[in-house]
Amino acid sequence: TQLLEQSPQFLSIQEGENLTVYCNSSSVFSSLQWYRQEPGEGPVLLVTVVTGGEVKKLKRLTFQFGDARKDSSLHITAAQPGDTGLYLCAGAVASGYALNFGKGTSLLVTP
Amino acid sequence: GAGVSQSPSNKVTEKGKDVELRCDPISGHTALYWYRQSLGQGLEFLIYFQGNSAPDKSGLPSDRFSAERTGGSVSTLTIQRTQQEDSAVYLCASSLRIRGSRGSYNEQFFGPGTRLTVL
């Protein structure tokens, strides 16, 4: 059973477009993290959100944690080819526990 | 370097052989995790070590899988009598507990992984 569902699974857009990736669950998480993974490498942490309703911005990336701490979204403004990669959300049901990962959204940004 | 390192980066083995995968965590990180990533799948939790506590082995898929962490640092994941379905990328992560004003959480840092292919 997949605890976290990500959508869309694949996304191919042109440079300059905006996009949103969703991460949904029926479970409540104490914290939720977004990672970006490139081929042949391990995931790299982008952000951690811990409070319901929290919004964090990282340059052109905006992360939001749902009020009930069950879902999250990642919005990218004016996507660039360097944004290409696999975006993974991961939630911890309690502090100190291993993360539950979604299957990821594979993003391709073409010039 | 200061990051998580894993060896070997690639391992090709024959069905039925045993393999050992190694992880060197970031110095000072008390927690260490092993995950498995199959093609088209997310990361599947395998095992978690936290300090001197008993490891959480709830994610190990069968008794052919085992892991140990010596001296609270280096960890080895062993797969006995490998099967073709064991083929995957095995990722190790270590973490630091962050105690913020909004609660505590772990930020995990991943190694590059070991790509295991069982023929």
Short mmCIF file of C-alpha atoms in Angstrom, two decimals:
data_model
loop_
_atom_site.label_atom_id
_atom_site.label_comp_id
_atom_site.label_asym_id
_atom_site.label_seq_id
_atom_site.Cartn_x
_atom_site.Cartn_y
_atom_site.Cartn_z
CA THR A 1 0.00 0.00 0.00
CA GLN A 2 1.39 3.37 -1.07
CA LEU A 3 1.03 5.83 1.79
CA LEU A 4 1.75 8.87 -0.37
CA GLU A 5 0.29 9.35 -3.83
CA GLN A 6 2.01 11.75 -6.19
CA SER A 7 0.54 13.28 -9.32
CA PRO A 8 1.17 13.60 -12.10
CA GLN A 9 3.52 10.66 -12.56
CA PHE A 10 5.14 12.24 -15.63
CA LEU A 11 5.25 15.83 -16.79
CA SER A 12 6.85 17.23 -19.93
CA ILE A 13 6.76 20.98 -20.39
CA GLN A 14 8.59 23.74 -22.20
CA GLU A 15 10.96 26.21 -20.60
CA GLY A 16 9.13 29.14 -19.07
CA GLU A 17 5.94 27.27 -18.17
CA ASN A 18 4.59 26.91 -14.64
CA LEU A 19 3.72 23.57 -13.05
CA THR A 20 2.36 22.06 -9.84
CA VAL A 21 3.09 18.63 -8.42
CA TYR A 22 0.79 17.12 -5.80
CA CYS A 23 1.42 14.76 -2.92
CA ASN A 24 -1.64 13.31 -1.17
CA SER A 25 -2.31 10.90 1.67
CA SER A 26 -5.04 9.84 4.04
CA SER A 27 -2.45 9.81 6.85
CA VAL A 28 -1.29 12.71 8.99
CA PHE A 29 2.42 13.45 8.92
CA SER A 30 4.53 15.16 11.58
CA SER A 31 6.76 16.48 8.80
CA LEU A 32 6.93 16.25 5.04
CA GLN A 33 9.94 16.63 2.80
CA TRP A 34 10.51 17.17 -0.90
CA TYR A 35 13.53 15.70 -2.65
CA ARG A 36 14.88 15.98 -6.19
CA GLN A 37 16.75 13.06 -7.72
CA GLU A 38 18.83 13.02 -10.88
CA PRO A 39 19.79 9.82 -12.74
CA GLY A 40 22.54 7.86 -11.03
CA GLU A 41 22.39 9.93 -7.86
CA GLY A 42 20.64 9.79 -4.53
CA PRO A 43 17.75 12.12 -3.67
CA VAL A 44 18.72 15.62 -2.55
CA LEU A 45 16.61 17.36 0.09
CA LEU A 46 14.88 20.54 -1.11
CA VAL A 47 12.68 21.48 1.83
CA THR A 48 11.05 20.27 5.05
CA VAL A 49 7.60 21.48 6.15
CA VAL A 50 6.28 20.74 9.63
CA THR A 51 3.32 23.03 10.31
CA GLY A 52 -0.12 22.70 8.73
CA GLY A 53 -0.68 25.50 6.21
CA GLU A 54 3.02 26.28 6.03
CA VAL A 55 4.37 27.79 2.81
CA LYS A 56 8.06 27.83 1.97
CA LYS A 57 9.74 29.41 -1.03
CA LEU A 58 13.03 28.39 -2.54
CA LYS A 59 13.77 30.74 -5.45
CA ARG A 60 11.24 29.68 -8.14
CA LEU A 61 9.93 26.76 -6.07
CA THR A 62 7.00 27.15 -3.68
CA PHE A 63 6.10 24.35 -1.26
CA GLN A 64 2.86 24.16 0.68
CA PHE A 65 1.83 21.80 3.49
CA GLY A 66 -1.92 21.20 3.80
CA ASP A 67 -3.78 22.51 6.84
CA ALA A 68 -4.46 18.96 8.03
CA ARG A 69 -0.85 17.86 7.35
CA LYS A 70 -2.04 15.15 4.96
CA ASP A 71 -1.01 16.67 1.64
CA SER A 72 1.50 18.96 0.03
CA SER A 73 2.20 20.67 -3.26
CA LEU A 74 5.24 21.90 -5.12
CA HIS A 75 4.82 24.76 -7.58
CA ILE A 76 7.58 25.74 -10.00
CA THR A 77 7.40 29.10 -11.71
CA ALA A 78 9.04 29.65 -15.10
CA ALA A 79 10.55 26.17 -15.29
CA GLN A 80 14.07 25.79 -16.65
CA PRO A 81 15.83 22.75 -18.18
CA GLY A 82 17.90 22.52 -15.00
CA ASP A 83 14.69 21.69 -13.11
CA THR A 84 14.49 18.35 -14.93
CA GLY A 85 14.53 15.41 -12.53
CA LEU A 86 12.47 13.11 -10.33
CA TYR A 87 10.64 14.95 -7.56
CA LEU A 88 9.84 12.86 -4.50
CA CYS A 89 7.71 13.71 -1.51
CA ALA A 90 8.31 11.88 1.74
CA GLY A 91 6.46 11.99 5.03
CA ALA A 92 7.30 10.94 8.56
CA VAL A 93 4.34 9.77 10.63
CA ALA A 94 6.35 10.58 13.76
CA SER A 95 9.67 12.15 14.54
CA GLY A 96 12.57 9.73 14.33
CA TYR A 97 10.85 7.25 12.04
CA ALA A 98 11.85 6.34 8.53
CA LEU A 99 10.28 8.30 5.72
CA ASN A 100 7.41 7.04 3.56
CA PHE A 101 8.11 8.01 -0.03
CA GLY A 102 5.78 8.63 -2.92
CA LYS A 103 6.64 7.11 -6.30
CA GLY A 104 7.73 10.48 -7.61
CA THR A 105 6.95 12.85 -10.45
CA SER A 106 9.33 12.70 -13.37
CA LEU A 107 9.70 16.22 -14.80
CA LEU A 108 11.23 17.03 -18.19
CA VAL A 109 11.72 20.67 -19.14
CA THR A 110 12.72 21.22 -22.75
CA PRO A 111 14.36 24.41 -24.07
CA GLY B 1 34.11 14.34 1.16
CA ALA B 2 31.58 15.13 3.83
CA GLY B 3 28.61 13.33 2.30
CA VAL B 4 27.24 9.80 2.58
CA SER B 5 29.31 7.35 0.58
CA GLN B 6 28.33 3.90 -0.66
CA SER B 7 30.29 1.07 -2.20
CA PRO B 8 30.36 -0.50 -4.63
CA SER B 9 28.57 1.87 -7.02
CA ASN B 10 27.58 -1.08 -9.21
CA LYS B 11 27.39 -4.79 -8.45
CA VAL B 12 26.55 -7.56 -10.87
CA THR B 13 26.09 -10.99 -9.37
CA GLU B 14 24.68 -14.37 -10.24
CA LYS B 15 21.46 -15.70 -8.79
CA GLY B 16 22.12 -17.55 -5.54
CA LYS B 17 25.28 -15.62 -4.58
CA ASP B 18 25.57 -13.46 -1.46
CA VAL B 19 26.35 -9.74 -1.70
CA GLU B 20 27.45 -7.08 0.78
CA LEU B 21 26.74 -3.40 0.30
CA ARG B 22 28.53 -0.78 2.37
CA CYS B 23 27.46 2.65 3.63
CA ASP B 24 29.60 5.31 5.29
CA PRO B 25 27.29 7.91 6.87
CA ILE B 26 28.03 11.55 7.56
CA SER B 27 30.18 11.89 10.66
CA GLY B 28 28.08 12.75 13.69
CA HIS B 29 24.78 11.52 12.26
CA THR B 30 23.21 9.12 14.72
CA ALA B 31 20.56 7.66 12.44
CA LEU B 32 21.16 5.51 9.37
CA TYR B 33 18.60 4.18 6.90
CA TRP B 34 18.59 1.71 4.03
CA TYR B 35 16.10 2.02 1.18
CA ARG B 36 15.56 0.16 -2.07
CA GLN B 37 14.47 1.83 -5.30
CA SER B 38 13.22 -0.31 -8.15
CA LEU B 39 12.61 0.99 -11.67
CA GLY B 40 9.52 3.16 -11.74
CA GLN B 41 9.00 2.85 -8.01
CA GLY B 42 9.51 5.16 -5.10
CA LEU B 43 11.90 4.41 -2.28
CA GLU B 44 11.04 1.34 -0.21
CA PHE B 45 12.17 1.46 3.41
CA LEU B 46 14.28 -1.52 4.50
CA ILE B 47 15.89 -0.90 7.90
CA TYR B 48 16.66 1.95 10.31
CA PHE B 49 19.38 2.31 12.94
CA GLN B 50 19.18 4.99 15.65
CA GLY B 51 22.11 5.28 18.03
CA ASN B 52 22.41 2.24 20.29
CA SER B 53 18.74 1.29 20.03
CA ALA B 54 17.59 -1.95 18.46
CA PRO B 55 17.21 -1.42 14.70
CA ASP B 56 13.79 -1.17 13.07
CA LYS B 57 13.85 -4.11 10.65
CA SER B 58 10.20 -3.90 9.69
CA GLY B 59 10.93 -3.13 6.02
CA LEU B 60 13.20 -6.08 5.26
CA PRO B 61 11.41 -8.12 2.56
CA SER B 62 12.68 -11.54 3.64
CA ASP B 63 15.10 -13.27 6.00
CA ARG B 64 17.67 -13.26 3.20
CA PHE B 65 18.21 -9.58 4.00
CA SER B 66 20.16 -8.42 7.04
CA ALA B 67 22.10 -5.34 8.07
CA GLU B 68 24.43 -4.31 10.80
CA ARG B 69 26.00 -1.10 11.93
CA THR B 70 29.37 -1.34 13.62
CA GLY B 71 30.52 1.22 16.15
CA GLY B 72 27.56 3.45 15.39
CA SER B 73 29.04 4.41 12.04
CA VAL B 74 29.58 2.19 8.99
CA SER B 75 26.74 -0.10 7.96
CA THR B 76 26.66 -3.21 5.81
CA LEU B 77 23.55 -4.56 4.09
CA THR B 78 23.85 -8.25 3.25
CA ILE B 79 21.63 -10.12 0.82
CA GLN B 80 22.00 -13.90 0.89
CA ARG B 81 21.11 -16.22 -1.99
CA THR B 82 20.25 -13.31 -4.27
CA GLN B 83 17.22 -13.53 -6.56
CA GLN B 84 16.52 -11.62 -9.77
CA GLU B 85 13.79 -9.62 -8.02
CA ASP B 86 16.48 -8.22 -5.70
CA SER B 87 17.83 -6.17 -8.63
CA ALA B 88 17.42 -2.51 -7.69
CA VAL B 89 19.29 0.55 -6.50
CA TYR B 90 20.04 0.32 -2.79
CA LEU B 91 20.23 3.73 -1.14
CA CYS B 92 21.64 4.61 2.25
CA ALA B 93 20.84 7.79 4.15
CA SER B 94 21.94 9.29 7.44
CA SER B 95 20.18 11.97 9.37
CA LEU B 96 20.47 14.60 11.99
CA ARG B 97 17.62 15.38 14.38
CA ILE B 98 16.51 18.98 13.91
CA ARG B 99 14.83 20.50 16.94
CA GLY B 100 13.00 23.58 15.76
CA SER B 101 10.39 25.82 17.27
CA ARG B 102 7.71 23.93 15.36
CA GLY B 103 8.77 20.45 16.35
CA SER B 104 11.59 18.02 15.74
CA TYR B 105 12.20 16.08 12.54
CA ASN B 106 14.92 14.26 10.68
CA GLU B 107 16.58 15.60 7.56
CA GLN B 108 17.97 12.69 5.62
CA PHE B 109 21.02 12.92 3.39
CA PHE B 110 21.40 10.21 0.79
CA GLY B 111 24.36 8.49 -0.74
CA PRO B 112 24.60 7.87 -4.50
CA GLY B 113 23.36 4.30 -4.13
CA THR B 114 24.56 0.87 -5.22
CA ARG B 115 22.99 -0.51 -8.39
CA LEU B 116 22.59 -4.26 -7.90
CA THR B 117 21.93 -6.49 -10.89
CA VAL B 118 21.21 -10.17 -10.30
CA LEU B 119 21.57 -12.27 -13.44
#
